[in-house]
Coordinates of C-alpha atoms in Angstrom, one line a residue:
Chain A
M1 CA 68.9 79.2 99.2
A2 CA 68.3 78.6 103.3
S3 CA 71.6 75.6 103.1
M4 CA 73.4 77.6 101.2
F5 CA 73.8 80.4 103.8
A6 CA 73.9 77.9 106.2
L7 CA 77.3 76.8 104.2
A8 CA 78.4 80.3 104.6
N9 CA 79.8 80.0 107.7
P10 CA 83.4 78.9 107.2
K11 CA 83.8 76.4 109.8
R12 CA 80.2 74.7 108.6
F13 CA 81.6 75.1 105.0
M14 CA 85.2 73.4 106.2
D15 CA 83.0 70.5 107.9
A16 CA 81.1 69.7 105.1
S17 CA 83.2 70.0 102.0
A18 CA 85.5 67.4 104.1
Q19 CA 82.8 65.4 103.7
V20 CA 81.9 65.9 100.3
L21 CA 85.4 66.1 98.7
P22 CA 86.8 62.8 98.7
W23 CA 83.2 61.6 96.7
L24 CA 83.3 65.0 94.4
A25 CA 86.9 63.9 93.2
G26 CA 86.3 60.2 93.2
T27 CA 82.9 60.9 90.6
A28 CA 85.3 63.6 89.0
S29 CA 88.0 61.4 88.2
L30 CA 85.6 58.3 87.6
V31 CA 83.6 60.0 84.8
L32 CA 86.8 61.9 83.2
V33 CA 88.2 59.0 82.7
V34 CA 85.3 57.1 81.0
G35 CA 85.1 59.5 78.8
F36 CA 88.5 60.4 77.5
F37 CA 88.6 56.5 77.3
L38 CA 85.3 57.1 75.1
G39 CA 86.6 59.9 73.4
F40 CA 89.9 57.8 72.9
V41 CA 88.7 54.8 71.2
A42 CA 86.2 57.1 68.8
P43 CA 86.5 56.1 65.4
P44 CA 88.2 59.0 63.4
D45 CA 85.7 61.4 62.0
Y46 CA 85.2 61.4 58.0
Q47 CA 86.6 64.4 57.7
Q48 CA 88.8 65.6 60.5
G49 CA 90.1 62.5 60.9
D50 CA 91.5 61.6 64.4
T51 CA 91.5 65.6 65.0
V52 CA 88.2 65.6 66.2
K53 CA 89.6 63.7 69.5
I54 CA 91.5 66.8 70.3
M55 CA 87.5 68.2 70.9
F56 CA 87.3 66.3 73.9
L57 CA 90.0 68.2 75.1
H58 CA 88.7 71.6 73.7
V59 CA 85.1 72.0 74.5
P60 CA 84.8 71.0 78.1
A61 CA 87.6 73.3 78.7
A62 CA 85.5 76.2 76.7
W63 CA 82.9 75.4 78.6
T64 CA 84.5 75.3 82.3
A65 CA 86.1 78.5 81.3
M66 CA 82.9 80.4 80.8
M67 CA 81.2 79.0 83.3
A68 CA 83.6 79.5 85.8
Y69 CA 82.9 83.3 84.8
G70 CA 79.9 83.3 85.8
L71 CA 80.1 81.8 88.8
M72 CA 82.8 84.0 90.1
A73 CA 80.3 87.6 88.7
L74 CA 77.4 85.0 90.6
T75 CA 79.7 84.7 94.3
S76 CA 80.7 88.3 93.4
L77 CA 76.9 89.5 93.2
F78 CA 76.4 87.4 96.7
S79 CA 79.7 89.5 98.4
L80 CA 78.9 92.3 97.6
V81 CA 75.2 92.4 98.2
W82 CA 74.9 89.9 101.4
R83 CA 78.9 90.6 102.3
H84 CA 78.6 86.7 102.4
P85 CA 81.8 85.6 104.5
L86 CA 82.5 83.0 102.1
A87 CA 81.4 84.6 99.0
D88 CA 84.5 86.5 98.9
V89 CA 87.3 83.5 99.3
A90 CA 84.8 81.0 96.3
A91 CA 84.8 84.3 93.9
K92 CA 89.2 84.8 94.3
S93 CA 89.5 80.9 94.0
A94 CA 87.4 80.6 91.1
A95 CA 89.5 83.2 88.9
P96 CA 92.9 81.2 88.0
L97 CA 91.1 77.9 87.6
G98 CA 88.5 80.2 85.0
A99 CA 92.1 81.5 83.9
V100 CA 93.8 78.3 83.5
F101 CA 90.7 76.0 81.9
T102 CA 90.3 79.3 79.0
V103 CA 94.3 79.0 78.3
L104 CA 93.5 75.8 78.5
G105 CA 91.0 75.9 75.6
L106 CA 93.0 78.1 73.6
V107 CA 96.1 76.0 73.6
T108 CA 94.0 73.1 72.9
G109 CA 92.0 74.8 69.9
S110 CA 94.9 76.2 68.1
L111 CA 96.9 73.0 67.9
W112 CA 93.5 71.5 66.6
G113 CA 93.2 74.9 64.3
R114 CA 96.9 73.9 62.9
P115 CA 95.5 70.7 61.1
M116 CA 92.3 71.6 60.6
W117 CA 92.7 75.3 59.9
G118 CA 96.5 75.2 58.2
T119 CA 97.3 78.2 60.8
Y120 CA 97.7 78.0 64.8
W121 CA 95.3 81.4 65.1
V122 CA 92.6 82.9 63.1
W123 CA 91.1 86.3 64.2
D124 CA 87.8 84.2 64.6
A125 CA 84.5 85.3 66.8
R126 CA 85.1 82.7 69.3
L127 CA 88.9 82.7 69.8
T128 CA 88.6 86.6 70.2
S129 CA 85.8 86.8 72.5
F130 CA 88.1 83.9 74.6
L131 CA 91.0 86.1 74.5
L132 CA 89.5 89.2 75.9
L133 CA 88.0 86.7 78.2
L134 CA 91.3 85.8 79.6
F135 CA 92.1 89.0 79.9
L136 CA 89.2 89.8 81.7
Y137 CA 90.6 87.3 84.3
L138 CA 94.1 88.8 84.5
G139 CA 92.8 92.1 85.1
Y140 CA 90.6 90.5 88.0
I141 CA 93.3 88.7 89.5
A142 CA 95.8 91.5 89.0
L143 CA 93.2 94.0 91.2
W144 CA 92.9 90.9 93.6
N145 CA 96.7 91.3 94.0
A146 CA 97.1 95.0 93.5
I147 CA 95.3 95.9 97.1
D148 CA 96.2 95.0 99.8
D149 CA 93.6 95.5 102.1
E150 CA 91.3 92.6 102.4
V151 CA 88.1 93.8 102.0
R152 CA 88.7 96.4 100.2
A153 CA 89.9 93.8 97.2
A154 CA 87.1 92.0 97.9
R155 CA 85.0 94.7 97.0
A156 CA 86.8 96.3 94.4
A157 CA 87.6 92.7 92.5
S158 CA 83.3 92.1 93.1
I159 CA 82.4 95.1 91.2
L160 CA 85.1 94.7 88.5
A161 CA 83.5 91.2 87.9
L162 CA 79.9 92.4 87.6
V163 CA 80.8 95.2 85.4
G164 CA 82.5 92.5 83.0
A165 CA 79.7 90.0 83.6
V166 CA 77.2 92.7 82.0
N167 CA 79.9 93.8 79.3
L168 CA 80.7 90.0 78.3
P169 CA 77.5 89.7 75.8
I170 CA 78.6 93.0 74.5
I171 CA 81.9 91.8 73.7
E172 CA 80.7 88.8 72.8
F173 CA 78.2 89.9 70.2
S174 CA 80.8 92.9 68.8
V175 CA 83.3 90.4 68.0
N176 CA 80.7 88.7 66.1
W177 CA 80.0 91.1 64.4
H178 CA 82.8 92.0 63.5
T179 CA 84.2 88.7 62.2
L180 CA 80.5 88.3 60.2
H181 CA 81.5 91.7 58.8
Q182 CA 84.5 90.4 57.6
G183 CA 83.7 87.6 55.8
E184 CA 86.3 85.5 57.9
S185 CA 83.7 82.8 60.3
I186 CA 83.8 80.6 57.4
V187 CA 85.1 78.5 60.7
R188 CA 82.9 76.6 62.5
A189 CA 84.3 73.9 64.9
D190 CA 81.6 71.9 64.6
G191 CA 78.5 71.5 62.9
P192 CA 75.5 71.3 65.0
Q193 CA 74.8 67.5 63.8
I194 CA 77.1 65.2 65.8
A195 CA 77.3 61.5 65.8
T196 CA 76.3 59.5 68.7
V197 CA 80.3 57.6 68.8
F198 CA 80.9 61.6 69.4
L199 CA 78.5 63.3 71.5
W200 CA 78.6 60.2 74.8
P201 CA 82.5 61.1 75.1
L202 CA 81.6 65.2 74.7
G203 CA 78.8 65.2 77.4
L204 CA 81.1 63.0 79.4
T205 CA 84.3 64.9 79.5
A206 CA 82.1 68.0 79.9
L207 CA 80.4 66.9 83.1
G208 CA 83.7 65.3 84.3
Y209 CA 85.9 69.0 83.5
T210 CA 82.5 70.9 85.4
L211 CA 82.8 68.3 88.3
L212 CA 86.8 68.8 88.5
F213 CA 86.2 72.9 88.6
F214 CA 84.3 72.5 91.1
V215 CA 86.8 69.8 92.9
L216 CA 89.7 72.0 92.7
W217 CA 87.9 74.9 93.3
T218 CA 86.5 73.6 96.6
I219 CA 90.3 72.6 97.5
R220 CA 91.2 76.4 96.9
I221 CA 88.5 77.8 98.6
R222 CA 89.5 75.8 101.5
T223 CA 93.1 76.6 101.2
E224 CA 92.1 80.3 101.5
I225 CA 90.1 79.5 104.6
L226 CA 93.1 78.0 106.4
E227 CA 95.8 80.3 105.0
R228 CA 93.5 83.4 106.5
R229 CA 93.4 81.6 109.7
A230 CA 96.3 81.1 110.1
R231 CA 97.7 84.7 109.4
S232 CA 95.2 85.8 111.5
M233 CA 97.0 83.3 114.5
M234 CA 100.1 84.4 113.8
L235 CA 98.8 88.2 114.7
G236 CA 97.2 86.7 117.5
E237 CA 93.7 87.9 116.9
P238 CA 90.9 85.4 117.7
T239 CA 89.9 82.9 114.8
Chain B
M7 CA 77.6 123.2 92.0
I8 CA 78.0 120.6 89.1
G9 CA 79.4 123.2 86.8
A10 CA 82.1 124.6 89.7
L11 CA 83.0 120.6 89.9
L12 CA 83.2 120.6 86.2
W13 CA 84.9 124.0 85.4
R14 CA 87.2 123.1 88.5
D15 CA 88.0 119.9 86.9
V16 CA 88.8 121.3 83.1
R17 CA 90.7 123.9 84.4
L18 CA 92.8 121.3 86.6
A19 CA 93.4 119.5 83.5
T20 CA 94.3 122.0 80.9
R21 CA 96.3 124.2 83.1
A22 CA 98.5 121.8 86.0
G23 CA 100.6 119.4 83.8
G24 CA 98.2 120.3 81.2
C25 CA 97.5 116.6 80.5
A26 CA 94.8 117.6 77.9
A27 CA 97.5 119.0 75.4
L28 CA 100.1 115.4 76.3
A29 CA 97.1 113.5 75.4
L30 CA 96.8 114.7 71.8
A31 CA 100.4 115.3 71.7
F32 CA 100.8 111.4 72.4
F33 CA 97.8 110.8 69.4
A34 CA 99.8 112.3 67.0
A35 CA 103.2 110.5 68.3
V36 CA 102.0 107.4 67.6
A37 CA 99.8 108.2 64.0
T38 CA 103.6 109.1 63.4
L39 CA 105.2 105.8 64.3
V40 CA 102.6 103.9 62.1
P41 CA 103.7 104.8 58.8
L42 CA 107.4 104.6 60.3
G43 CA 106.6 101.2 60.8
I44 CA 104.6 99.6 57.9
G45 CA 105.6 101.5 54.9
T46 CA 104.3 105.0 53.2
D47 CA 101.9 103.5 50.7
L48 CA 99.1 105.3 51.1
K49 CA 96.5 102.7 49.9
L50 CA 97.8 100.4 52.9
L51 CA 97.6 103.1 55.2
A52 CA 93.9 104.0 54.2
R53 CA 93.1 100.3 55.0
V54 CA 94.6 100.9 58.3
A55 CA 94.3 104.1 59.5
A56 CA 90.8 103.8 61.0
G57 CA 91.9 100.7 63.4
V58 CA 95.2 102.1 64.4
L59 CA 93.9 105.9 65.0
W60 CA 90.9 104.2 67.2
V61 CA 93.4 101.9 69.1
A62 CA 95.7 105.5 69.5
A63 CA 92.8 107.9 70.5
V64 CA 92.0 104.7 73.0
L65 CA 95.5 104.7 74.6
A66 CA 96.0 108.4 74.5
A67 CA 92.3 108.9 76.5
L68 CA 93.7 105.7 78.9
L69 CA 97.0 107.6 79.7
S70 CA 95.1 110.4 82.2
L71 CA 92.8 108.7 83.5
D72 CA 94.6 106.9 86.4
R73 CA 94.4 110.6 88.2
L74 CA 90.9 110.6 87.4
F75 CA 90.3 110.8 91.3
Q76 CA 93.8 109.9 92.8
A77 CA 94.8 113.2 92.4
D78 CA 91.6 114.4 94.3
F79 CA 91.8 111.0 96.7
E80 CA 95.6 112.2 97.5
D81 CA 95.0 115.6 98.8
G82 CA 92.0 115.0 100.6
S83 CA 89.8 117.4 97.8
L84 CA 87.6 114.0 97.1
D85 CA 86.5 113.1 100.7
L86 CA 85.4 116.6 101.1
I87 CA 83.7 116.7 97.6
A88 CA 81.9 113.3 99.2
L89 CA 80.5 115.5 102.1
S90 CA 79.3 117.5 99.2
P91 CA 75.2 117.5 99.1
L92 CA 75.9 116.0 95.7
P93 CA 76.0 112.2 95.2
L94 CA 79.1 110.1 94.3
E95 CA 77.4 109.1 91.2
T96 CA 76.9 112.5 90.1
V97 CA 80.3 113.5 90.9
S98 CA 81.8 110.6 88.6
A99 CA 79.4 111.1 86.2
V100 CA 80.7 115.6 86.1
K101 CA 84.2 113.8 85.8
I102 CA 83.8 111.6 83.4
G103 CA 82.5 114.7 81.7
A104 CA 85.0 116.7 82.5
H105 CA 87.8 113.9 81.1
W106 CA 86.1 113.9 77.9
L107 CA 85.8 117.6 77.3
T108 CA 89.4 117.6 78.1
T109 CA 91.0 114.2 75.9
G110 CA 88.3 112.9 73.9
L111 CA 86.9 116.1 72.5
P112 CA 90.2 117.6 71.4
L113 CA 91.7 113.8 70.2
T114 CA 88.1 113.8 68.2
I115 CA 89.1 117.8 66.8
L116 CA 93.1 116.8 65.5
S117 CA 91.7 113.7 64.0
P118 CA 90.8 114.9 60.5
L119 CA 94.1 116.0 60.1
L120 CA 95.5 113.1 61.0
G121 CA 93.1 110.8 58.9
T122 CA 93.8 113.3 56.0
M123 CA 97.4 112.4 56.3
F124 CA 96.7 108.8 56.5
G125 CA 95.2 109.1 52.8
L126 CA 91.6 108.6 54.1
P127 CA 89.1 109.8 51.5
M128 CA 86.8 112.8 52.9
T129 CA 83.6 110.9 53.8
A130 CA 85.4 108.4 55.5
T131 CA 88.1 111.0 57.4
W132 CA 84.6 112.7 58.9
M133 CA 83.3 109.8 59.4
L134 CA 86.3 109.0 61.7
A135 CA 86.0 112.1 63.7
L136 CA 82.0 111.5 64.2
S137 CA 82.7 107.7 65.5
L138 CA 85.7 109.1 67.3
L139 CA 82.7 111.9 68.7
I140 CA 80.2 109.3 69.6
G141 CA 82.8 106.5 70.8
T142 CA 85.1 108.2 73.2
P143 CA 82.4 109.1 75.9
P144 CA 82.7 105.2 77.1
V145 CA 86.5 105.1 76.8
S146 CA 86.1 108.0 79.8
A147 CA 83.0 106.7 81.3
L148 CA 84.4 102.6 81.9
G149 CA 87.5 104.5 82.5
A150 CA 86.8 106.0 85.5
I151 CA 85.3 102.2 86.7
G152 CA 89.1 101.6 86.5
A153 CA 90.3 104.8 87.7
G154 CA 88.0 104.0 90.8
L155 CA 88.9 100.9 91.4
T156 CA 93.1 101.2 91.1
L157 CA 92.3 104.1 93.6
S158 CA 94.3 103.2 96.4
V159 CA 96.9 101.3 94.6
R160 CA 100.4 103.0 94.1
R161 CA 101.4 102.0 90.6
G162 CA 97.1 101.8 89.6
G163 CA 98.1 103.6 86.0
L164 CA 99.5 100.1 85.5
I165 CA 96.2 97.6 86.0
L166 CA 94.0 99.7 84.5
P167 CA 95.1 99.5 81.1
L168 CA 94.7 95.9 82.0
L169 CA 91.1 96.5 83.6
V170 CA 89.4 98.4 80.9
L171 CA 90.9 97.6 77.3
P172 CA 89.2 94.5 77.3
L173 CA 85.9 96.0 78.4
L174 CA 86.9 98.6 75.5
A175 CA 86.9 95.8 73.1
P176 CA 83.1 97.1 71.1
A177 CA 84.2 100.3 71.2
V178 CA 87.0 100.1 69.3
I179 CA 85.1 97.4 67.0
F180 CA 82.3 99.8 65.8
G181 CA 84.0 102.9 66.0
A182 CA 86.4 101.5 63.6
G183 CA 83.9 99.4 61.5
A184 CA 81.9 102.5 60.8
V185 CA 85.2 104.6 59.1
Q186 CA 85.1 100.9 57.3
E187 CA 81.9 100.8 55.7
M188 CA 82.3 104.1 54.7
L189 CA 85.8 103.6 52.9
D190 CA 83.9 100.1 51.6
G191 CA 81.3 101.8 50.7
L192 CA 78.7 99.7 52.1
P193 CA 77.1 101.7 55.0
G194 CA 76.0 99.4 57.6
G195 CA 74.7 99.5 61.6
A196 CA 78.4 99.9 62.9
L197 CA 77.4 103.8 63.7
F198 CA 74.8 103.0 65.3
F199 CA 75.8 99.8 67.4
L200 CA 78.2 102.3 68.5
A201 CA 75.9 105.0 69.8
A202 CA 74.6 102.2 72.0
F203 CA 77.1 100.9 73.0
S204 CA 78.1 104.9 74.2
L205 CA 74.9 105.4 75.8
A206 CA 74.8 102.1 77.7
A207 CA 78.2 102.5 79.0
T208 CA 78.1 106.1 79.6
L209 CA 75.0 106.2 81.5
L210 CA 75.9 103.6 83.6
S211 CA 79.8 103.7 83.8
P212 CA 79.0 106.1 86.5
F213 CA 76.8 104.1 89.4
A214 CA 79.6 101.5 89.0
A215 CA 82.6 104.2 89.2
A216 CA 80.5 106.0 92.8
A217 CA 80.3 102.2 94.1
A218 CA 84.5 101.7 93.5
V219 CA 84.9 104.9 95.0
R220 CA 82.6 104.9 97.7
L221 CA 84.8 101.3 99.0
N222 CA 87.8 103.4 98.8
L223 CA 86.7 106.1 100.7
A224 CA 85.1 103.9 103.6
G225 CA 87.0 103.2 106.5

């Protein structure tokens, strides 16, 4: 905890992140390349054929999208409770990334669904709750953009992110309940059993996507800090 | 004091601009357009009635939500209300109550008529009214959070639905689900889930709404 609060100082964060970022980016690329390679050379699934390889793009994207919302809610909590200077920036920077990973998950999922289910879209529990997650992200971004005052926008967006985080499990539950009730949820993306040839690339791509998210997140946070510095310089305020 | 505030808000909603009557008219107009769009087959209409009427009711309730705090914010009365001994949480709860009394309740009362026009059998019609009675308070309550957050946004009415609609998915699912269960003759737990969601949302929302209003009043 102590180190986290030490890093809350933007100056210290800029120094530390500049040191860490090349290593983080290098590791992320390496893990992703190995993961994608293993995924590419993995044998076709006995049932899904080569389409199973979409899984290595899809599942990690979905995982990262959910993790991003969790991190956004967590940093929003820090922003509200401790008024962290950096937490606002971190929460704000996580949202567009989360939205992009959500879209990536939805698009790769529907590309997989076309050959496997015979349709691009079904109102399955996971698909529907992911679409709602996308709207939560879009609402969060829209609220940030709508309020001019930075401090006010940060606090409003934090409240929204927390309300969304409380509601997200309930939405998930209700959507699940809905599709179970309708008897539509016959499709499951994967069985509980998964062969080792698929497990390794899946684990590696999941780790790679996670690292990629942290790389992009750090870059976005740095950019936002620099942008704010530039703005206050132009306004002639002390930085 | 609570009573005075509630009475004031209800009177403002019913007299100035008549937002209660407008929400009702919107609800009825949307419900009228649906059969024009999907055809007049009463069997088909009865199948979709629950979902369509629930969505229409939610949209109708959202129409007037952006002004929930904003009108008072603009003419300064919100500052005076905030200075009063009432905590903002209570003020939010009262405003949510007033909004529900002037939109959710009238929509509920009108719904049996529209349900009948959609060919719903009597039991399902009453279930529709009951589900709206239980399920519209969280629409006002979660909407109040959105109204508080967009208080200082000039075109807040445009953002508010995007913020609030995803949060309302459980209400629509369980509300329309309860009617569907009645229609299929398979009573399940939808109404109880709806009640649980409604209680939780109505209880917790005033706190979030008050926090949102407070940040807009500060500074």
